[in-house]
Amino acid sequence: MAIRVAVQMDPLASINIAGDSSFHLMLAAQARGHELFYYDVKSLGWQAGRVTADAAPVKVQRVAGDHYELGEMRKIDLGSDADVVLMRQDPPFDLGYITATHLLERLEGETLVVNDPRSVRNSPEKVYVLDYARFMPPTLITRSAADVRAFQKEMGTVPVVVKPLHGNGGKAVFRIEADGGNLSALAELFGQVWPEPFMVQPFLPEVAEGDKRIVLVDGEVLGAINRKPGEGEFRSNLAVGGYAEKTGLTEREAEICEALGPELKRLGLVFVGIDVIGGKWLTEINVTSPTGLVAIEKFDGTDTGGAIWDAIERRLGAKG
């Protein structure tokens, strides 16, 4: 069945089509004959009980420098002019992001939003994962340098990693050696830049062997990639120079996915990426704008975009 898809994402001109999961989903939708619209979250609004956006029809192709063609921009009613909204703009998970989820939540009963905006709002990556603390490394959330020093003492000679609670893509992630050098200055900086507390965890040396991204679709494992740090880096995020390699799941990782899967499906979190280090340590549950589809398809030959559209179409069928 042909469906109308409104894609809420960052500017199309700025994306890297070689690895962008949103673009990959758009290509897969277009191949099925679905009608695509593009809009910027900044145009999202509400009037007379209707959720609207300034959107343009769009066609996409995997041609660098000529990868999209926009039609005429017009205001559309996301409740009556779209069957599906893909909420795919990147964080930061700030008040603007939260407000967008509140507006999109008002489409319930009319238009399917993927991922479910209420669940996205209630499941920020580094907070939602606390529901599964049994799979996590030792973790501290604080604003206090004194708390971090006490945590460091517990860790002994192991360095710690300090990161913003609502960051993404490996940005502003710092490694602090066991002597605590620069800790006070870093805690002060975090306090000035972000209103929320920050997260502290022991540095896991296994990260040198990779940080695994596992993608789940409607609670089922679609595939995984192992992301390894680039030269001179400890962060393995692809956005900061990491690279991907083919991988499978360990027994512990399969156990983690089995524990998460049913709840992800129940919450309407159709496309989720979880991060696991050392084959056993769950560090994040990514629900806002997860990535990894292109690399998984490259290594495994899986139709990753098709699998997600299959899940979306099943939900639409059940809804209708």
PDB file of C-alpha atoms in Angstrom:
ATOM      1  CA  MET A   1       0.000   0.000   0.000  1.00  0.00           C
ATOM      2  CA  ALA A   2       1.238   3.508  -0.807  1.00  0.00           C
ATOM      3  CA  ILE A   3       1.430   5.745   2.237  1.00  0.00           C
ATOM      4  CA  ARG A   4       2.193   9.421   2.823  1.00  0.00           C
ATOM      5  CA  VAL A   5       5.336   9.944   4.880  1.00  0.00           C
ATOM      6  CA  ALA A   6       6.354  13.257   6.456  1.00  0.00           C
ATOM      7  CA  VAL A   7      10.013  13.230   7.497  1.00  0.00           C
ATOM      8  CA  GLN A   8      11.043  15.594  10.297  1.00  0.00           C
ATOM      9  CA  MET A   9      14.813  15.859  10.014  1.00  0.00           C
ATOM     10  CA  ASP A  10      17.836  18.115   9.775  1.00  0.00           C
ATOM     11  CA  PRO A  11      18.454  20.017   6.512  1.00  0.00           C
ATOM     12  CA  LEU A  12      18.763  17.611   3.600  1.00  0.00           C
ATOM     13  CA  ALA A  13      21.638  19.584   2.089  1.00  0.00           C
ATOM     14  CA  SER A  14      23.870  18.876   5.097  1.00  0.00           C
ATOM     15  CA  ILE A  15      23.543  15.095   5.415  1.00  0.00           C
ATOM     16  CA  ASN A  16      26.170  12.527   4.461  1.00  0.00           C
ATOM     17  CA  ILE A  17      24.194  10.264   2.155  1.00  0.00           C
ATOM     18  CA  ALA A  18      26.819   7.506   2.321  1.00  0.00           C
ATOM     19  CA  GLY A  19      25.860   6.606   5.873  1.00  0.00           C
ATOM     20  CA  ASP A  20      22.792   8.579   6.899  1.00  0.00           C
ATOM     21  CA  SER A  21      20.016   6.315   8.249  1.00  0.00           C
ATOM     22  CA  SER A  22      17.242   8.875   7.672  1.00  0.00           C
ATOM     23  CA  PHE A  23      18.187   9.156   4.007  1.00  0.00           C
ATOM     24  CA  HIS A  24      18.354   5.351   3.808  1.00  0.00           C
ATOM     25  CA  LEU A  25      14.806   5.123   5.170  1.00  0.00           C
ATOM     26  CA  MET A  26      13.617   7.698   2.651  1.00  0.00           C
ATOM     27  CA  LEU A  27      15.133   5.731  -0.226  1.00  0.00           C
ATOM     28  CA  ALA A  28      13.485   2.537   1.028  1.00  0.00           C
ATOM     29  CA  ALA A  29      10.102   4.268   1.362  1.00  0.00           C
ATOM     30  CA  GLN A  30      10.358   5.748  -2.122  1.00  0.00           C
ATOM     31  CA  ALA A  31      11.227   2.338  -3.572  1.00  0.00           C
ATOM     32  CA  ARG A  32       7.921   1.056  -2.182  1.00  0.00           C
ATOM     33  CA  GLY A  33       5.984   3.824  -3.878  1.00  0.00           C
ATOM     34  CA  HIS A  34       5.407   5.831  -0.723  1.00  0.00           C
ATOM     35  CA  GLU A  35       4.974   9.605  -1.040  1.00  0.00           C
ATOM     36  CA  LEU A  36       7.617  11.621   0.825  1.00  0.00           C
ATOM     37  CA  PHE A  37       7.440  15.069   2.389  1.00  0.00           C
ATOM     38  CA  TYR A  38      10.291  16.876   4.127  1.00  0.00           C
ATOM     39  CA  TYR A  39       9.947  19.451   6.905  1.00  0.00           C
ATOM     40  CA  ASP A  40      12.158  21.154   9.471  1.00  0.00           C
ATOM     41  CA  VAL A  41      11.086  20.775  13.097  1.00  0.00           C
ATOM     42  CA  LYS A  42      11.267  24.572  13.447  1.00  0.00           C
ATOM     43  CA  SER A  43       8.145  24.858  11.278  1.00  0.00           C
ATOM     44  CA  LEU A  44       6.120  22.511  13.472  1.00  0.00           C
ATOM     45  CA  GLY A  45       3.071  24.269  14.924  1.00  0.00           C
ATOM     46  CA  TRP A  46      -0.521  24.011  16.138  1.00  0.00           C
ATOM     47  CA  GLN A  47      -3.586  25.943  15.037  1.00  0.00           C
ATOM     48  CA  ALA A  48      -7.292  25.422  15.727  1.00  0.00           C
ATOM     49  CA  GLY A  49      -6.696  21.950  17.082  1.00  0.00           C
ATOM     50  CA  ARG A  50      -4.473  20.787  14.212  1.00  0.00           C
ATOM     51  CA  VAL A  51      -0.753  20.015  14.139  1.00  0.00           C
ATOM     52  CA  THR A  52       0.901  21.600  11.099  1.00  0.00           C
ATOM     53  CA  ALA A  53       4.277  21.946   9.412  1.00  0.00           C
ATOM     54  CA  ASP A  54       5.730  23.732   6.402  1.00  0.00           C
ATOM     55  CA  ALA A  55       6.579  20.766   4.190  1.00  0.00           C
ATOM     56  CA  ALA A  56       7.651  20.074   0.626  1.00  0.00           C
ATOM     57  CA  PRO A  57       7.295  16.943  -1.497  1.00  0.00           C
ATOM     58  CA  VAL A  58      10.724  15.400  -1.947  1.00  0.00           C
ATOM     59  CA  LYS A  59      12.385  12.847  -4.200  1.00  0.00           C
ATOM     60  CA  VAL A  60      15.715  11.310  -3.241  1.00  0.00           C
ATOM     61  CA  GLN A  61      18.507   9.480  -5.038  1.00  0.00           C
ATOM     62  CA  ARG A  62      21.896   8.180  -3.977  1.00  0.00           C
ATOM     63  CA  VAL A  63      23.900  10.689  -6.021  1.00  0.00           C
ATOM     64  CA  ALA A  64      26.372  12.792  -4.045  1.00  0.00           C
ATOM     65  CA  GLY A  65      25.722  16.494  -4.527  1.00  0.00           C
ATOM     66  CA  ASP A  66      22.407  15.822  -6.268  1.00  0.00           C
ATOM     67  CA  HIS A  67      20.664  13.623  -3.742  1.00  0.00           C
ATOM     68  CA  TYR A  68      17.285  15.331  -3.372  1.00  0.00           C
ATOM     69  CA  GLU A  69      14.717  17.410  -5.227  1.00  0.00           C
ATOM     70  CA  LEU A  70      12.199  19.484  -3.289  1.00  0.00           C
ATOM     71  CA  GLY A  71       8.808  20.507  -4.572  1.00  0.00           C
ATOM     72  CA  GLU A  72       6.899  23.596  -3.517  1.00  0.00           C
ATOM     73  CA  MET A  73       6.833  24.246   0.223  1.00  0.00           C
ATOM     74  CA  ARG A  74       3.346  24.493   1.735  1.00  0.00           C
ATOM     75  CA  LYS A  75       1.666  24.157   5.108  1.00  0.00           C
ATOM     76  CA  ILE A  76       0.300  20.665   5.659  1.00  0.00           C
ATOM     77  CA  ASP A  77      -1.912  19.158   8.335  1.00  0.00           C
ATOM     78  CA  LEU A  78       0.111  16.280   9.785  1.00  0.00           C
ATOM     79  CA  GLY A  79      -3.088  14.627  10.958  1.00  0.00           C
ATOM     80  CA  SER A  80      -4.932  14.548   7.625  1.00  0.00           C
ATOM     81  CA  ASP A  81      -2.151  14.956   5.025  1.00  0.00           C
ATOM     82  CA  ALA A  82       0.235  12.284   6.347  1.00  0.00           C
ATOM     83  CA  ASP A  83      -0.105   8.647   7.371  1.00  0.00           C
ATOM     84  CA  VAL A  84       3.314   8.452   9.040  1.00  0.00           C
ATOM     85  CA  VAL A  85       5.668  10.993  10.596  1.00  0.00           C
ATOM     86  CA  LEU A  86       9.303   9.971  10.916  1.00  0.00           C
ATOM     87  CA  MET A  87      10.792  11.971  13.794  1.00  0.00           C
ATOM     88  CA  ARG A  88      14.428  11.918  12.750  1.00  0.00           C
ATOM     89  CA  GLN A  89      16.058  15.230  13.654  1.00  0.00           C
ATOM     90  CA  ASP A  90      19.251  14.841  15.686  1.00  0.00           C
ATOM     91  CA  PRO A  91      19.418  15.862  19.331  1.00  0.00           C
ATOM     92  CA  PRO A  92      20.338  17.877  21.470  1.00  0.00           C
ATOM     93  CA  PHE A  93      17.496  16.634  23.605  1.00  0.00           C
ATOM     94  CA  ASP A  94      16.569  20.122  24.742  1.00  0.00           C
ATOM     95  CA  LEU A  95      13.324  22.008  25.430  1.00  0.00           C
ATOM     96  CA  GLY A  96      12.774  22.439  21.683  1.00  0.00           C
ATOM     97  CA  TYR A  97      13.024  18.692  21.160  1.00  0.00           C
ATOM     98  CA  ILE A  98      10.674  18.016  24.072  1.00  0.00           C
ATOM     99  CA  THR A  99       8.150  20.561  22.769  1.00  0.00           C
ATOM    100  CA  ALA A 100       8.154  18.823  19.382  1.00  0.00           C
ATOM    101  CA  THR A 101       7.245  15.537  21.088  1.00  0.00           C
ATOM    102  CA  HIS A 102       4.347  17.241  22.875  1.00  0.00           C
ATOM    103  CA  LEU A 103       2.994  18.569  19.565  1.00  0.00           C
ATOM    104  CA  LEU A 104       3.455  15.288  17.704  1.00  0.00           C
ATOM    105  CA  GLU A 105       1.783  13.405  20.541  1.00  0.00           C
ATOM    106  CA  ARG A 106      -1.429  15.206  19.564  1.00  0.00           C
ATOM    107  CA  LEU A 107      -1.480  13.190  16.321  1.00  0.00           C
ATOM    108  CA  GLU A 108      -2.371  10.039  18.258  1.00  0.00           C
ATOM    109  CA  GLY A 109      -5.331   8.280  16.654  1.00  0.00           C
ATOM    110  CA  GLU A 110      -4.720   9.955  13.291  1.00  0.00           C
ATOM    111  CA  THR A 111      -1.086   9.650  12.188  1.00  0.00           C
ATOM    112  CA  LEU A 112       1.520   7.104  13.257  1.00  0.00           C
ATOM    113  CA  VAL A 113       4.664   8.794  14.622  1.00  0.00           C
ATOM    114  CA  VAL A 114       7.890   6.767  14.594  1.00  0.00           C
ATOM    115  CA  ASN A 115       9.273   6.587  17.154  1.00  0.00           C
ATOM    116  CA  ASP A 116       6.306   7.229  19.466  1.00  0.00           C
ATOM    117  CA  PRO A 117       6.834  10.824  20.669  1.00  0.00           C
ATOM    118  CA  ARG A 118       5.613  10.205  24.216  1.00  0.00           C
ATOM    119  CA  SER A 119       8.030   7.303  24.611  1.00  0.00           C
ATOM    120  CA  VAL A 120      10.885   9.265  23.047  1.00  0.00           C
ATOM    121  CA  ARG A 121      10.313  12.101  25.495  1.00  0.00           C
ATOM    122  CA  ASN A 122      10.259   9.681  28.430  1.00  0.00           C
ATOM    123  CA  SER A 123      13.263   7.655  27.287  1.00  0.00           C
ATOM    124  CA  PRO A 124      16.336   9.881  26.811  1.00  0.00           C
ATOM    125  CA  GLU A 125      19.275   7.634  25.925  1.00  0.00           C
ATOM    126  CA  LYS A 126      21.375   7.918  29.069  1.00  0.00           C
ATOM    127  CA  VAL A 127      18.396   8.039  31.449  1.00  0.00           C
ATOM    128  CA  TYR A 128      16.168   5.293  30.057  1.00  0.00           C
ATOM    129  CA  VAL A 129      19.109   2.894  30.234  1.00  0.00           C
ATOM    130  CA  LEU A 130      18.978   3.201  34.041  1.00  0.00           C
ATOM    131  CA  ASP A 131      15.899   0.944  33.924  1.00  0.00           C
ATOM    132  CA  TYR A 132      18.360  -1.796  32.956  1.00  0.00           C
ATOM    133  CA  ALA A 133      21.098  -0.934  35.453  1.00  0.00           C
ATOM    134  CA  ARG A 134      21.797  -4.648  35.971  1.00  0.00           C
ATOM    135  CA  PHE A 135      23.446  -4.666  32.550  1.00  0.00           C
ATOM    136  CA  MET A 136      25.359  -1.377  33.002  1.00  0.00           C
ATOM    137  CA  PRO A 137      28.877  -0.657  34.260  1.00  0.00           C
ATOM    138  CA  PRO A 138      29.083   1.223  37.613  1.00  0.00           C
ATOM    139  CA  THR A 139      27.444   4.596  36.962  1.00  0.00           C
ATOM    140  CA  LEU A 140      27.184   7.951  38.711  1.00  0.00           C
ATOM    141  CA  ILE A 141      24.906  10.873  37.776  1.00  0.00           C
ATOM    142  CA  THR A 142      25.847  14.076  39.588  1.00  0.00           C
ATOM    143  CA  ARG A 143      26.811  17.732  39.418  1.00  0.00           C
ATOM    144  CA  SER A 144      29.368  17.375  42.199  1.00  0.00           C
ATOM    145  CA  ALA A 145      33.127  17.134  41.716  1.00  0.00           C
ATOM    146  CA  ALA A 146      33.324  15.690  45.254  1.00  0.00           C
ATOM    147  CA  ASP A 147      30.971  12.873  44.237  1.00  0.00           C
ATOM    148  CA  VAL A 148      33.154  12.138  41.217  1.00  0.00           C
ATOM    149  CA  ARG A 149      36.283  12.017  43.381  1.00  0.00           C
ATOM    150  CA  ALA A 150      34.586   9.531  45.716  1.00  0.00           C
ATOM    151  CA  PHE A 151      33.522   7.482  42.688  1.00  0.00           C
ATOM    152  CA  GLN A 152      37.081   7.569  41.346  1.00  0.00           C
ATOM    153  CA  LYS A 153      38.358   6.301  44.688  1.00  0.00           C
ATOM    154  CA  GLU A 154      35.969   3.352  44.432  1.00  0.00           C
ATOM    155  CA  MET A 155      37.273   2.610  40.936  1.00  0.00           C
ATOM    156  CA  GLY A 156      40.889   2.502  42.183  1.00  0.00           C
ATOM    157  CA  THR A 157      43.420   3.040  39.410  1.00  0.00           C
ATOM    158  CA  VAL A 158      40.836   2.948  36.602  1.00  0.00           C
ATOM    159  CA  PRO A 159      40.236   6.255  34.755  1.00  0.00           C
ATOM    160  CA  VAL A 160      36.662   7.512  34.484  1.00  0.00           C
ATOM    161  CA  VAL A 161      34.689   8.912  31.590  1.00  0.00           C
ATOM    162  CA  VAL A 162      32.562  12.045  32.046  1.00  0.00           C
ATOM    163  CA  LYS A 163      29.840  12.849  29.511  1.00  0.00           C
ATOM    164  CA  PRO A 164      26.771  15.078  29.174  1.00  0.00           C
ATOM    165  CA  LEU A 165      23.531  13.376  30.074  1.00  0.00           C
ATOM    166  CA  HIS A 166      21.806  14.474  26.871  1.00  0.00           C
ATOM    167  CA  GLY A 167      24.745  14.595  24.457  1.00  0.00           C
ATOM    168  CA  ASN A 168      25.026  12.636  21.227  1.00  0.00           C
ATOM    169  CA  GLY A 169      27.561  11.421  18.696  1.00  0.00           C
ATOM    170  CA  GLY A 170      30.394  11.195  21.236  1.00  0.00           C
ATOM    171  CA  LYS A 171      30.509  14.975  21.703  1.00  0.00           C
ATOM    172  CA  ALA A 172      31.989  16.388  24.930  1.00  0.00           C
ATOM    173  CA  VAL A 173      33.029  12.981  26.282  1.00  0.00           C
ATOM    174  CA  PHE A 174      36.120  13.284  28.511  1.00  0.00           C
ATOM    175  CA  ARG A 175      38.464  10.736  30.029  1.00  0.00           C
ATOM    176  CA  ILE A 176      39.814  11.668  33.485  1.00  0.00           C
ATOM    177  CA  GLU A 177      42.801   9.772  34.815  1.00  0.00           C
ATOM    178  CA  ALA A 178      42.746   8.250  38.309  1.00  0.00           C
ATOM    179  CA  ASP A 179      44.674  11.207  39.763  1.00  0.00           C
ATOM    180  CA  GLY A 180      41.649  13.426  39.028  1.00  0.00           C
ATOM    181  CA  GLY A 181      43.601  16.072  37.143  1.00  0.00           C
ATOM    182  CA  ASN A 182      41.365  18.834  35.734  1.00  0.00           C
ATOM    183  CA  LEU A 183      38.301  17.268  37.352  1.00  0.00           C
ATOM    184  CA  SER A 184      37.250  20.403  39.228  1.00  0.00           C
ATOM    185  CA  ALA A 185      37.599  22.561  36.115  1.00  0.00           C
ATOM    186  CA  LEU A 186      35.653  20.039  34.042  1.00  0.00           C
ATOM    187  CA  ALA A 187      32.828  19.802  36.600  1.00  0.00           C
ATOM    188  CA  GLU A 188      32.677  23.597  36.643  1.00  0.00           C
ATOM    189  CA  LEU A 189      32.517  23.713  32.833  1.00  0.00           C
ATOM    190  CA  PHE A 190      29.733  21.119  32.669  1.00  0.00           C
ATOM    191  CA  GLY A 191      27.798  23.085  35.279  1.00  0.00           C
ATOM    192  CA  GLN A 192      28.044  26.258  33.198  1.00  0.00           C
ATOM    193  CA  VAL A 193      27.166  24.701  29.842  1.00  0.00           C
ATOM    194  CA  TRP A 194      24.412  22.228  30.786  1.00  0.00           C
ATOM    195  CA  PRO A 195      21.603  22.668  33.334  1.00  0.00           C
ATOM    196  CA  GLU A 196      21.317  18.928  33.955  1.00  0.00           C
ATOM    197  CA  PRO A 197      23.773  16.690  35.855  1.00  0.00           C
ATOM    198  CA  PHE A 198      26.398  14.686  33.990  1.00  0.00           C
ATOM    199  CA  MET A 199      27.160  10.968  33.812  1.00  0.00           C
ATOM    200  CA  VAL A 200      30.341   9.302  35.083  1.00  0.00           C
ATOM    201  CA  GLN A 201      31.411   5.722  34.395  1.00  0.00           C
ATOM    202  CA  PRO A 202      34.686   3.812  34.615  1.00  0.00           C
ATOM    203  CA  PHE A 203      36.735   3.834  31.436  1.00  0.00           C
ATOM    204  CA  LEU A 204      36.238   0.389  29.911  1.00  0.00           C
ATOM    205  CA  PRO A 205      39.492  -0.674  28.220  1.00  0.00           C
ATOM    206  CA  GLU A 206      37.443  -3.101  26.124  1.00  0.00           C
ATOM    207  CA  VAL A 207      36.316  -0.080  24.099  1.00  0.00           C
ATOM    208  CA  ALA A 208      39.605  -0.409  22.196  1.00  0.00           C
ATOM    209  CA  GLU A 209      38.078  -3.581  20.739  1.00  0.00           C
ATOM    210  CA  GLY A 210      34.910  -1.735  19.806  1.00  0.00           C
ATOM    211  CA  ASP A 211      31.601  -0.295  20.940  1.00  0.00           C
ATOM    212  CA  LYS A 212      28.833  -2.413  19.462  1.00  0.00           C
ATOM    213  CA  ARG A 213      25.694  -0.789  18.020  1.00  0.00           C
ATOM    214  CA  ILE A 214      22.807  -3.264  17.948  1.00  0.00           C
ATOM    215  CA  VAL A 215      19.686  -2.236  16.051  1.00  0.00           C
ATOM    216  CA  LEU A 216      16.289  -3.526  17.153  1.00  0.00           C
ATOM    217  CA  VAL A 217      13.133  -3.146  15.064  1.00  0.00           C
ATOM    218  CA  ASP A 218       9.885  -3.523  16.980  1.00  0.00           C
ATOM    219  CA  GLY A 219      11.874  -5.258  19.705  1.00  0.00           C
ATOM    220  CA  GLU A 220      13.599  -7.780  17.423  1.00  0.00           C
ATOM    221  CA  VAL A 221      17.313  -7.742  16.593  1.00  0.00           C
ATOM    222  CA  LEU A 222      17.912  -6.538  13.039  1.00  0.00           C
ATOM    223  CA  GLY A 223      21.707  -6.628  13.144  1.00  0.00           C
ATOM    224  CA  ALA A 224      24.813  -5.091  14.660  1.00  0.00           C
ATOM    225  CA  ILE A 225      28.054  -3.350  13.835  1.00  0.00           C
ATOM    226  CA  ASN A 226      31.216  -3.031  15.884  1.00  0.00           C
ATOM    227  CA  ARG A 227      32.469   0.571  15.987  1.00  0.00           C
ATOM    228  CA  LYS A 228      36.177   0.948  16.708  1.00  0.00           C
ATOM    229  CA  PRO A 229      38.007   4.136  17.703  1.00  0.00           C
ATOM    230  CA  GLY A 230      40.097   5.932  15.126  1.00  0.00           C
ATOM    231  CA  GLU A 231      43.805   6.566  15.650  1.00  0.00           C
ATOM    232  CA  GLY A 232      44.482   8.654  18.761  1.00  0.00           C
ATOM    233  CA  GLU A 233      40.869   8.406  19.985  1.00  0.00           C
ATOM    234  CA  PHE A 234      39.106   6.488  22.747  1.00  0.00           C
ATOM    235  CA  ARG A 235      35.632   7.343  21.421  1.00  0.00           C
ATOM    236  CA  SER A 236      34.316   4.927  18.815  1.00  0.00           C
ATOM    237  CA  ASN A 237      31.396   6.981  17.466  1.00  0.00           C
ATOM    238  CA  LEU A 238      31.439   7.141  13.669  1.00  0.00           C
ATOM    239  CA  ALA A 239      30.764  10.892  13.925  1.00  0.00           C
ATOM    240  CA  VAL A 240      34.162  11.430  15.590  1.00  0.00           C
ATOM    241  CA  GLY A 241      36.310   9.271  13.322  1.00  0.00           C
ATOM    242  CA  GLY A 242      35.440   5.753  14.430  1.00  0.00           C
ATOM    243  CA  TYR A 243      34.987   3.017  11.856  1.00  0.00           C
ATOM    244  CA  ALA A 244      32.615   0.065  11.588  1.00  0.00           C
ATOM    245  CA  GLU A 245      33.253  -3.626  11.127  1.00  0.00           C
ATOM    246  CA  LYS A 246      31.084  -6.731  10.798  1.00  0.00           C
ATOM    247  CA  THR A 247      30.069  -8.477  14.025  1.00  0.00           C
ATOM    248  CA  GLY A 248      27.563 -10.775  15.713  1.00  0.00           C
ATOM    249  CA  LEU A 249      26.073 -10.953  19.204  1.00  0.00           C
ATOM    250  CA  THR A 250      27.549 -12.493  22.328  1.00  0.00           C
ATOM    251  CA  GLU A 251      25.356 -14.580  24.629  1.00  0.00           C
ATOM    252  CA  ARG A 252      25.197 -11.655  27.056  1.00  0.00           C
ATOM    253  CA  GLU A 253      24.199  -9.215  24.304  1.00  0.00           C
ATOM    254  CA  ALA A 254      21.437 -11.558  23.196  1.00  0.00           C
ATOM    255  CA  GLU A 255      20.239 -11.649  26.818  1.00  0.00           C
ATOM    256  CA  ILE A 256      20.188  -7.832  26.931  1.00  0.00           C
ATOM    257  CA  CYS A 257      18.163  -7.650  23.705  1.00  0.00           C
ATOM    258  CA  GLU A 258      15.723 -10.266  24.976  1.00  0.00           C
ATOM    259  CA  ALA A 259      15.199  -8.214  28.148  1.00  0.00           C
ATOM    260  CA  LEU A 260      14.642  -4.934  26.265  1.00  0.00           C
ATOM    261  CA  GLY A 261      12.725  -6.129  23.204  1.00  0.00           C
ATOM    262  CA  PRO A 262       9.170  -6.591  24.503  1.00  0.00           C
ATOM    263  CA  GLU A 263       9.182  -3.238  26.316  1.00  0.00           C
ATOM    264  CA  LEU A 264      10.554  -1.364  23.295  1.00  0.00           C
ATOM    265  CA  LYS A 265       7.769  -2.800  21.159  1.00  0.00           C
ATOM    266  CA  ARG A 266       5.109  -1.983  23.759  1.00  0.00           C
ATOM    267  CA  LEU A 267       6.296   1.619  23.930  1.00  0.00           C
ATOM    268  CA  GLY A 268       6.112   2.122  20.149  1.00  0.00           C
ATOM    269  CA  LEU A 269       9.893   2.460  19.853  1.00  0.00           C
ATOM    270  CA  VAL A 270      10.094   0.898  16.403  1.00  0.00           C
ATOM    271  CA  PHE A 271      13.718   1.777  15.522  1.00  0.00           C
ATOM    272  CA  VAL A 272      16.171   1.598  18.422  1.00  0.00           C
ATOM    273  CA  GLY A 273      19.945   1.357  18.619  1.00  0.00           C
ATOM    274  CA  ILE A 274      21.581   0.091  21.800  1.00  0.00           C
ATOM    275  CA  ASP A 275      25.280   0.407  22.595  1.00  0.00           C
ATOM    276  CA  VAL A 276      27.215  -2.392  24.309  1.00  0.00           C
ATOM    277  CA  ILE A 277      30.914  -2.427  25.225  1.00  0.00           C
ATOM    278  CA  GLY A 278      33.008  -5.516  25.866  1.00  0.00           C
ATOM    279  CA  GLY A 279      30.196  -7.844  24.876  1.00  0.00           C
ATOM    280  CA  LYS A 280      28.404  -7.227  28.199  1.00  0.00           C
ATOM    281  CA  TRP A 281      28.132  -3.564  29.285  1.00  0.00           C
ATOM    282  CA  LEU A 282      25.002  -1.732  28.151  1.00  0.00           C
ATOM    283  CA  THR A 283      25.766   2.007  27.960  1.00  0.00           C
ATOM    284  CA  GLU A 284      22.944   3.639  25.956  1.00  0.00           C
ATOM    285  CA  ILE A 285      19.498   2.994  24.489  1.00  0.00           C
ATOM    286  CA  ASN A 286      19.175   5.333  21.491  1.00  0.00           C
ATOM    287  CA  VAL A 287      15.576   6.190  20.597  1.00  0.00           C
ATOM    288  CA  THR A 288      15.722   9.782  19.297  1.00  0.00           C
ATOM    289  CA  SER A 289      17.481   9.374  15.941  1.00  0.00           C
ATOM    290  CA  PRO A 290      19.380   6.057  15.939  1.00  0.00           C
ATOM    291  CA  THR A 291      21.823   5.184  13.182  1.00  0.00           C
ATOM    292  CA  GLY A 292      23.639   2.142  11.817  1.00  0.00           C
ATOM    293  CA  LEU A 293      21.320   0.957   9.041  1.00  0.00           C
ATOM    294  CA  VAL A 294      23.679   1.509   6.121  1.00  0.00           C
ATOM    295  CA  ALA A 295      26.651  -0.249   7.746  1.00  0.00           C
ATOM    296  CA  ILE A 296      24.565  -3.254   8.857  1.00  0.00           C
ATOM    297  CA  GLU A 297      23.146  -3.626   5.356  1.00  0.00           C
ATOM    298  CA  LYS A 298      26.644  -3.389   3.885  1.00  0.00           C
ATOM    299  CA  PHE A 299      28.104  -6.102   6.134  1.00  0.00           C
ATOM    300  CA  ASP A 300      25.133  -8.462   6.470  1.00  0.00           C
ATOM    301  CA  GLY A 301      23.229  -7.940   3.231  1.00  0.00           C
ATOM    302  CA  THR A 302      20.086  -7.312   5.267  1.00  0.00           C
ATOM    303  CA  ASP A 303      17.400  -5.050   3.815  1.00  0.00           C
ATOM    304  CA  THR A 304      17.480  -2.771   6.848  1.00  0.00           C
ATOM    305  CA  GLY A 305      15.256  -0.037   5.441  1.00  0.00           C
ATOM    306  CA  GLY A 306      12.755  -2.617   4.236  1.00  0.00           C
ATOM    307  CA  ALA A 307      12.630  -4.256   7.661  1.00  0.00           C
ATOM    308  CA  ILE A 308      11.709  -0.965   9.304  1.00  0.00           C
ATOM    309  CA  TRP A 309       9.047  -0.173   6.717  1.00  0.00           C
ATOM    310  CA  ASP A 310       7.642  -3.687   7.177  1.00  0.00           C
ATOM    311  CA  ALA A 311       7.264  -2.922  10.897  1.00  0.00           C
ATOM    312  CA  ILE A 312       5.698   0.483  10.204  1.00  0.00           C
ATOM    313  CA  GLU A 313       3.258  -0.971   7.686  1.00  0.00           C
ATOM    314  CA  ARG A 314       2.261  -3.706  10.151  1.00  0.00           C
ATOM    315  CA  ARG A 315       1.493  -1.036  12.737  1.00  0.00           C
ATOM    316  CA  LEU A 316      -0.518   0.946  10.190  1.00  0.00           C
ATOM    317  CA  GLY A 317      -2.447  -2.173   9.255  1.00  0.00           C
ATOM    318  CA  ALA A 318      -3.212  -2.922  12.894  1.00  0.00           C
ATOM    319  CA  LYS A 319      -4.225   0.726  13.425  1.00  0.00           C
ATOM    320  CA  GLY A 320      -6.502   0.803  10.376  1.00  0.00           C
TER     321      GLY A 320
END
